Short mmCIF file of C-alpha atoms in Angstrom, two decimals:
data_model
loop_
_atom_site.label_atom_id
_atom_site.label_comp_id
_atom_site.label_asym_id
_atom_site.label_seq_id
_atom_site.Cartn_x
_atom_site.Cartn_y
_atom_site.Cartn_z
CA MET A 1 63.98 110.76 122.47
CA ALA A 2 63.27 109.44 119.00
CA SER A 3 63.26 113.00 117.67
CA ILE A 4 66.62 113.70 119.30
CA GLY A 5 68.08 110.54 117.76
CA LEU A 6 66.79 111.55 114.34
CA LEU A 7 68.30 115.01 114.71
CA VAL A 8 71.66 113.46 115.59
CA LEU A 9 71.53 111.25 112.50
CA LEU A 10 70.57 114.18 110.31
CA ALA A 11 73.37 116.28 111.77
CA GLY A 12 75.85 113.50 111.07
CA ALA A 13 74.63 113.19 107.50
CA ALA A 14 74.87 116.94 107.02
CA HIS A 15 78.51 116.89 108.08
CA ALA A 16 79.50 113.86 105.97
CA ALA A 17 82.03 115.13 103.46
CA SER A 18 82.22 114.41 99.76
CA VAL A 19 85.35 113.06 98.09
CA SER A 20 86.11 116.53 96.74
CA ASP A 21 85.66 118.13 100.17
CA ILE A 22 88.12 115.71 101.75
CA LEU A 23 90.63 116.15 98.92
CA THR A 24 90.49 119.92 99.26
CA GLU A 25 91.00 119.64 103.02
CA LEU A 26 94.06 117.42 102.39
CA GLY A 27 95.53 119.95 99.96
CA HIS A 28 94.92 117.71 96.94
CA THR A 29 93.54 120.63 95.00
CA LYS A 30 94.70 119.36 91.60
CA THR A 31 92.89 116.03 91.97
CA SER A 32 89.81 117.82 93.27
CA ALA A 33 89.89 120.29 90.37
CA TRP A 34 90.29 117.49 87.81
CA LEU A 35 87.29 115.63 89.25
CA ALA A 36 85.21 118.81 89.18
CA LYS A 37 86.16 119.41 85.56
CA ASN A 38 85.53 115.79 84.51
CA GLY A 39 82.45 114.90 86.51
CA HIS A 40 81.27 112.38 83.90
CA TYR A 41 84.04 109.99 85.03
CA GLN A 42 83.21 110.09 88.73
CA ALA A 43 80.43 107.49 88.79
CA ALA A 44 82.68 104.89 87.15
CA ILE A 45 85.77 105.77 89.20
CA PHE A 46 84.03 105.79 92.59
CA ASN A 47 81.78 102.79 91.96
CA THR A 48 80.95 101.23 95.34
CA SER A 49 78.41 98.70 94.03
CA LEU A 50 80.66 95.79 95.06
CA GLY A 51 81.48 97.24 98.47
CA PRO A 52 83.52 100.01 100.11
CA ILE A 53 86.55 101.25 98.18
CA SER A 54 89.66 103.29 98.86
CA PHE A 55 91.11 106.08 96.74
CA CYS A 56 94.87 106.69 96.73
CA SER A 57 94.69 110.25 95.52
CA PRO A 58 97.77 111.62 93.72
CA SER A 59 99.18 114.58 95.63
CA ASN A 60 99.77 117.97 94.03
CA LYS A 61 103.46 117.03 93.84
CA ALA A 62 102.52 113.90 91.90
CA TRP A 63 100.53 115.98 89.42
CA GLU A 64 103.54 118.23 88.84
CA ALA A 65 105.60 115.17 87.88
CA LEU A 66 102.95 113.76 85.52
CA MET A 67 104.45 112.99 82.12
CA PRO A 68 103.02 115.15 79.30
CA SER A 69 102.12 112.03 77.30
CA ALA A 70 99.82 110.88 80.11
CA ASN A 71 98.37 114.27 80.94
CA ASN A 72 95.13 114.09 79.00
CA ASP A 73 91.67 113.78 80.47
CA THR A 74 90.70 110.59 78.65
CA PHE A 75 93.76 108.65 79.78
CA ILE A 76 93.50 109.98 83.32
CA GLY A 77 89.78 109.24 83.53
CA GLU A 78 89.84 105.78 81.97
CA THR A 79 93.20 104.50 83.20
CA TYR A 80 95.06 106.51 85.83
CA MET A 81 92.23 107.33 88.23
CA PRO A 82 90.73 103.80 88.23
CA LEU A 83 94.23 102.42 88.87
CA HIS A 84 94.32 104.44 92.10
CA ILE A 85 91.13 102.81 93.37
CA VAL A 86 91.57 99.88 95.76
CA ARG A 87 88.49 97.70 95.66
CA THR A 88 88.23 97.23 99.42
CA ARG A 89 88.47 99.33 102.55
CA LEU A 90 92.26 99.56 102.80
CA ASP A 91 93.49 99.15 106.37
CA ALA A 92 97.22 99.66 106.93
CA SER A 93 97.09 97.57 110.12
CA LYS A 94 96.05 94.54 108.07
CA VAL A 95 98.58 94.94 105.24
CA ALA A 96 101.45 92.43 105.23
CA ILE A 97 104.80 93.49 106.67
CA ALA A 98 107.82 93.39 104.32
CA PRO A 99 109.08 91.23 102.72
CA ALA A 100 105.55 89.80 102.52
CA ARG A 101 102.91 91.72 100.60
CA SER A 102 99.17 92.12 100.27
CA ILE A 103 97.55 92.22 96.85
CA TYR A 104 94.17 93.82 96.12
CA ARG A 105 92.06 94.45 93.05
CA SER A 106 92.17 97.97 91.65
CA GLY A 107 89.42 99.71 89.73
CA LEU A 108 91.27 99.42 86.41
CA LEU A 109 89.29 97.43 83.86
CA PRO A 110 89.99 97.50 80.10
CA PRO A 111 88.97 100.90 78.70
CA ALA A 112 89.40 102.01 75.13
CA THR A 113 92.84 103.43 75.91
CA PHE A 114 94.32 100.40 77.63
CA GLY A 115 94.65 96.75 76.61
CA LEU A 116 94.31 95.10 80.02
CA ASN A 117 93.70 91.38 79.61
CA LEU A 118 93.56 89.26 82.76
CA GLY A 119 90.24 87.43 82.45
CA ALA A 120 86.63 88.52 82.05
CA GLY A 121 85.83 91.35 84.45
CA LEU A 122 89.10 91.05 86.36
CA PRO A 123 90.76 94.42 87.07
CA SER A 124 94.48 94.94 87.45
CA PRO A 125 95.90 94.24 90.93
CA LEU A 126 97.79 96.54 93.27
CA VAL A 127 100.57 95.36 95.58
CA PHE A 128 101.07 96.85 99.05
CA GLN A 129 103.27 96.21 102.05
CA VAL A 130 104.24 97.91 105.30
CA ASN A 131 107.99 98.53 105.63
CA SER A 132 110.16 98.22 108.73
CA SER A 133 109.45 101.82 109.75
CA GLY A 134 105.70 101.28 109.60
CA SER A 135 105.04 103.16 106.36
CA LEU A 136 102.40 101.86 103.96
CA LEU A 137 103.87 101.40 100.47
CA ALA A 138 102.40 100.68 97.06
CA LEU A 139 105.02 98.53 95.34
CA GLN A 140 105.90 99.68 91.84
CA THR A 141 108.04 97.89 89.27
CA ALA A 142 108.68 100.29 86.45
CA PHE A 143 109.54 103.94 86.86
CA GLY A 144 109.00 105.45 90.26
CA GLY A 145 109.98 102.93 92.87
CA ASN A 146 107.76 102.29 95.84
CA ILE A 147 105.15 104.91 96.63
CA THR A 148 104.30 106.09 100.14
CA ILE A 149 100.59 105.91 100.91
CA THR A 150 99.34 108.10 103.76
CA PRO A 151 95.91 107.48 105.33
CA SER A 152 93.68 110.52 105.81
CA ASN A 153 91.46 108.61 108.27
CA GLN A 154 88.49 110.09 106.44
CA THR A 155 85.72 108.37 104.50
CA SER A 156 83.40 110.21 102.16
CA ASP A 157 79.62 110.26 102.41
CA ASP A 158 79.43 107.58 99.70
CA GLY A 159 81.86 105.16 101.34
CA VAL A 160 85.20 106.09 99.75
CA SER A 161 88.18 105.97 102.12
CA ILE A 162 90.75 108.59 101.13
CA PHE A 163 94.52 108.10 101.11
CA SER A 164 97.33 110.26 99.75
CA ALA A 165 99.83 108.92 97.19
CA ASP A 166 103.05 110.88 96.75
CA MET A 167 103.46 109.67 93.13
CA TRP A 168 101.27 108.27 90.36
CA PHE A 169 101.06 104.49 90.22
CA ASP A 170 102.83 102.73 87.35
CA VAL A 171 100.50 101.69 84.55
CA PRO A 172 101.12 97.99 83.79
CA GLY A 173 103.14 97.51 80.61
CA ASP A 174 104.07 94.61 78.37
CA ILE A 175 106.49 91.76 79.07
CA LEU A 176 109.50 93.74 77.82
CA LEU A 177 108.78 96.63 80.18
CA ALA A 178 108.51 94.16 83.05
CA SER A 179 111.87 92.60 82.16
CA GLN A 180 113.87 95.74 81.41
CA ASN A 181 113.40 97.94 84.45
CA ALA A 182 115.93 97.59 87.24
CA ASN A 183 113.17 97.94 89.83
CA GLY A 184 111.23 95.22 88.06
CA ALA A 185 112.30 91.75 87.04
CA ASP A 186 116.04 92.48 86.61
CA ALA A 187 115.87 90.22 83.57
CA SER A 188 116.54 92.51 80.63
CA ASP A 189 118.32 89.69 78.77
CA PHE A 190 115.00 87.88 78.45
CA GLY A 191 114.23 90.16 75.51
CA SER A 192 117.38 88.95 73.72
CA VAL A 193 116.23 85.35 74.08
CA LEU A 194 112.79 86.32 72.76
CA GLN A 195 114.37 88.01 69.76
CA ALA A 196 116.58 85.01 68.99
CA ALA A 197 113.65 82.62 69.37
CA SER A 198 111.50 84.63 66.99
CA PRO A 199 113.43 87.12 64.82
CA SER A 200 110.16 88.08 63.12
CA GLY A 201 108.68 89.12 66.46
CA ASP A 202 105.74 86.72 66.14
CA LEU A 203 106.39 85.12 69.54
CA LEU A 204 106.43 88.51 71.25
CA VAL A 205 103.16 89.43 69.53
CA ASP A 206 101.63 86.14 70.67
CA ILE A 207 102.69 86.85 74.25
CA GLN A 208 101.45 90.44 74.16
CA SER A 209 98.06 89.42 72.75
CA SER A 210 97.50 86.44 75.04
CA LYS A 211 95.05 86.53 77.90
CA ALA A 212 96.32 86.11 81.46
CA LEU A 213 99.89 84.79 81.60
CA THR A 214 102.16 83.84 84.47
CA VAL A 215 105.80 84.25 83.42
CA LEU A 216 108.59 82.56 85.35
CA MET A 217 111.37 84.78 84.08
CA PRO A 218 115.03 83.81 84.66
CA ASN A 219 117.05 86.80 85.80
CA ASN A 220 120.13 88.00 83.94
CA ASP A 221 122.54 85.88 85.96
CA ALA A 222 120.53 82.75 85.20
CA LEU A 223 120.22 83.65 81.52
CA ALA A 224 123.91 84.43 80.96
CA PRO A 225 124.86 80.93 79.68
CA THR A 226 121.79 80.83 77.41
CA LYS A 227 122.57 84.27 76.02
CA ARG A 228 126.14 83.22 75.11
CA MET A 229 124.74 80.33 73.07
CA LEU A 230 121.97 82.19 71.22
CA GLY A 231 123.70 82.33 67.86
CA SER A 232 124.14 78.56 67.69
CA GLN A 233 120.65 77.46 68.73
CA PRO A 234 117.64 76.91 66.45
CA PRO A 235 114.79 79.35 67.11
CA ALA A 236 112.30 76.51 67.62
CA LEU A 237 114.36 75.17 70.50
CA LEU A 238 114.54 78.58 72.16
CA THR A 239 110.81 79.04 71.63
CA MET A 240 110.09 75.86 73.54
CA LEU A 241 112.49 76.91 76.27
CA ILE A 242 110.57 80.17 76.66
CA LYS A 243 107.18 78.45 76.60
CA ASN A 244 108.27 76.20 79.45
CA HIS A 245 108.61 79.40 81.52
CA ILE A 246 105.05 80.56 80.81
CA ILE A 247 101.72 79.41 82.23
CA ASN A 248 99.27 80.36 79.51
CA GLY A 249 95.74 81.24 80.56
CA THR A 250 95.87 82.57 84.10
CA ALA A 251 97.74 85.04 86.30
CA VAL A 252 99.01 83.46 89.52
CA TYR A 253 100.10 85.91 92.24
CA SER A 254 102.54 85.06 95.01
CA THR A 255 99.87 85.41 97.70
CA GLN A 256 97.92 82.57 96.07
CA ILE A 257 100.79 80.08 95.97
CA GLU A 258 100.59 77.17 98.36
CA ASP A 259 103.07 74.31 98.64
CA ASN A 260 102.84 71.73 95.83
CA LEU A 261 100.59 73.87 93.62
CA GLU A 262 100.76 72.34 90.13
CA ALA A 263 100.47 73.92 86.70
CA VAL A 264 101.04 73.15 83.02
CA THR A 265 103.33 75.35 80.95
CA ALA A 266 102.67 76.70 77.48
CA ALA A 267 104.88 73.86 76.21
CA GLY A 268 102.81 71.22 78.02
CA SER A 269 105.27 70.41 80.81
CA ALA A 270 104.39 70.08 84.49
CA VAL A 271 105.62 72.66 86.97
CA THR A 272 105.16 72.57 90.73
CA PHE A 273 105.35 75.55 93.06
CA HIS A 274 106.79 75.09 96.53
CA LYS A 275 106.35 77.28 99.60
CA ALA A 276 108.74 76.92 102.53
CA ALA A 277 107.78 77.41 106.16
CA ASN A 278 109.41 80.86 106.09
CA GLY A 279 107.36 81.88 103.04
CA ASP A 280 110.13 81.50 100.43
CA LEU A 281 108.80 80.40 97.05
CA SER A 282 110.36 78.17 94.41
CA VAL A 283 109.28 76.32 91.29
CA ALA A 284 110.37 73.05 89.69
CA ILE A 285 109.69 71.60 86.27
CA GLY A 286 109.01 67.88 86.22
CA THR A 287 111.22 66.09 88.72
CA THR A 288 114.15 68.51 88.46
CA ALA A 289 115.47 70.57 91.37
CA ALA A 290 113.39 73.58 92.36
CA VAL A 291 114.52 77.07 91.35
CA LYS A 292 114.05 79.93 93.82
CA ILE A 293 111.64 82.76 93.04
CA VAL A 294 113.68 85.85 93.89
CA LYS A 295 111.20 88.59 92.92
CA SER A 296 107.47 88.27 92.60
CA ASP A 297 104.33 90.03 91.43
CA ILE A 298 105.81 92.22 88.71
CA LEU A 299 102.60 93.34 87.06
CA GLY A 300 101.92 93.61 83.34
CA GLU A 301 98.88 94.45 81.28
CA ASN A 302 98.15 90.77 80.56
CA LEU A 303 100.53 89.00 82.90
CA VAL A 304 102.35 88.71 86.17
CA VAL A 305 106.10 88.02 86.26
CA HIS A 306 107.98 86.12 88.94
CA THR A 307 111.75 86.31 88.55
CA ILE A 308 113.58 83.04 89.13
CA ALA A 309 117.25 82.38 89.89
CA GLY A 310 117.67 79.63 87.31
CA VAL A 311 116.46 78.17 84.03
CA LEU A 312 113.69 75.56 84.09
CA LYS A 313 115.29 72.68 82.26
CA SER A 314 112.81 70.51 80.38
CA THR A 315 113.45 68.07 77.55
CA THR A 316 109.82 67.53 76.56
CA SER A 317 106.83 69.31 75.14
CA ASP A 318 103.24 68.31 74.54
CA ASP A 319 101.07 70.66 72.49
CA GLY A 320 97.92 68.72 73.37
CA LYS A 321 98.46 69.07 77.10
CA ALA A 322 99.33 72.74 76.66
CA LYS A 323 96.11 73.44 74.72
CA ASP A 324 93.97 71.51 77.20
CA ALA A 325 95.47 73.40 80.13
CA ASN A 326 95.12 76.76 78.40
CA LYS A 327 91.43 76.12 77.71
CA ALA A 328 90.78 74.96 81.27
CA TYR A 329 92.56 77.99 82.73
CA LEU A 330 90.78 80.48 80.46
CA ASP A 331 87.38 78.89 81.06
CA PHE A 332 87.88 79.33 84.80
CA ASP A 333 89.20 82.89 84.47
CA ASP A 334 86.15 83.85 82.42
CA SER A 335 83.64 81.97 84.59
CA GLY A 336 83.07 84.78 87.08
CA LYS A 337 84.30 82.58 89.95
CA ILE A 338 87.33 84.78 90.59
CA PRO A 339 86.29 87.83 92.64
CA ALA A 340 86.80 91.23 91.03
CA TYR A 341 86.81 92.84 94.47
CA GLY A 342 88.93 92.61 97.58
CA GLU A 343 92.18 90.89 98.46
CA ILE A 344 93.94 88.27 96.34
CA ASP A 345 95.21 85.62 98.75
CA SER A 346 95.32 81.88 99.35
CA LYS A 347 91.52 81.84 99.72
CA THR A 348 90.96 83.40 96.30
CA PRO A 349 89.76 80.79 93.77
CA ILE A 350 92.58 79.92 91.38
CA ALA A 351 92.41 78.33 87.94
CA LEU A 352 95.29 75.96 88.63
CA SER A 353 93.59 74.05 91.43
CA VAL A 354 90.39 73.60 89.46
CA ALA A 355 91.95 72.93 86.08
CA SER A 356 94.36 70.34 87.48
CA THR A 357 91.43 67.95 87.82
CA LYS A 358 90.74 68.31 84.11
CA VAL A 359 94.29 68.16 82.77
CA THR A 360 96.72 65.28 83.29
CA VAL A 361 100.10 66.96 83.51
CA ILE A 362 103.28 65.37 82.18
CA ALA A 363 106.54 65.08 84.05
CA ALA A 364 109.33 66.72 82.11
CA SER A 365 111.73 63.87 82.74
CA SER A 366 109.47 60.94 81.82
CA ALA A 367 106.76 61.91 79.31
CA THR A 368 106.58 59.99 76.07
CA GLY A 369 103.28 60.74 74.38
CA GLY A 370 103.25 63.76 72.10
CA VAL A 371 106.84 64.64 72.90
CA SER A 372 108.49 67.15 70.60
CA SER A 373 111.13 65.95 68.17
CA LEU A 374 113.33 68.71 69.56
CA SER A 375 113.87 66.77 72.80
CA ALA A 376 117.28 65.40 71.90
CA SER A 377 118.52 68.82 70.81
CA ILE A 378 117.22 70.42 73.97
CA ALA A 379 118.89 67.78 76.10
CA LEU A 380 122.21 68.65 74.48
CA VAL A 381 121.62 72.34 75.06
CA LEU A 382 120.79 71.78 78.71
CA VAL A 383 123.97 69.77 79.18
CA ALA A 384 125.88 72.64 77.58
CA LEU A 385 124.12 75.11 79.85
CA ALA A 386 125.11 73.11 82.89
CA CYS A 387 128.72 73.02 81.74
CA ALA A 388 128.65 76.76 81.05
CA VAL A 389 127.39 77.44 84.57
CA MET A 390 130.15 75.29 86.10
#
């Protein structure tokens, strides 16, 4: 009997298929051929040392649509292929149903060709949901729209579950790319405010080179009054306005937000996230009214953007509080306490909850210590903004 059992196990092992075998069977001959040609990338791409993974293989149709600028083996091997790895065993039956979403870690870590910057050892996320017709989608924010992901119901001999993707995933871009695309933040006017705040471009460079940002980006409707006033406002004032919409030092995804989650902005003001019983998210600065988050989890190379339906109106800043919060957030991000594998959800350790015990936040309406001398000017601007809206 033992011999029969051993023969059964050996037979099963003999019939276990490789990734390439499964891809060929699925008709993904271009992905299979690329892997065969570039075998030196396979160990890094299909690394299962942290646990089972899933591969959303680009279909032959996706390869035909690949932009010439991206069609080189180094970029594909170091960036594109790892981005199509989901660092868990993806199960469509456990993915959130729209409008909710599930967020997982990908295999994309910073290679030489890509400036990903989200914390030590933290790969870029991927966002999925199941739509009303039951299709599994990978949510994209830049070029292609949402991508249909089809399970093959096959797992390779080394523990890689294979799925088919009908397009290539969007590579995360900078803050301007996130703001400009209609399928992204719908906040293209944010770039105009950035330009007015820093004509030299220094502020944009600072944002692009920062590690792990959460950007609460007003959409175009919310920014319209501010945009009309750009020519009459001092750049320093606009800079502080922008910084009060940025959490500097950590990327906070919508699936991590719980009611009354607190943070400190890059200007040193207190913001509080709120989560309604129906799952709707909003954010308030200080004691002001909360502003609804209308789009969430727009991914960038060093940030995540949540689009908001209003401007966070603060009349204070505190550089000391901002620096303390930034250090606390970065220390946590780089501590190794945030998993680089699996789902990002409310159980995932988050810098805000830990750092809040180390940083005393200030309320935007009542802080006095270290307050910027621009407060009076900002107050006047906010009054003008309110009048412009009415």
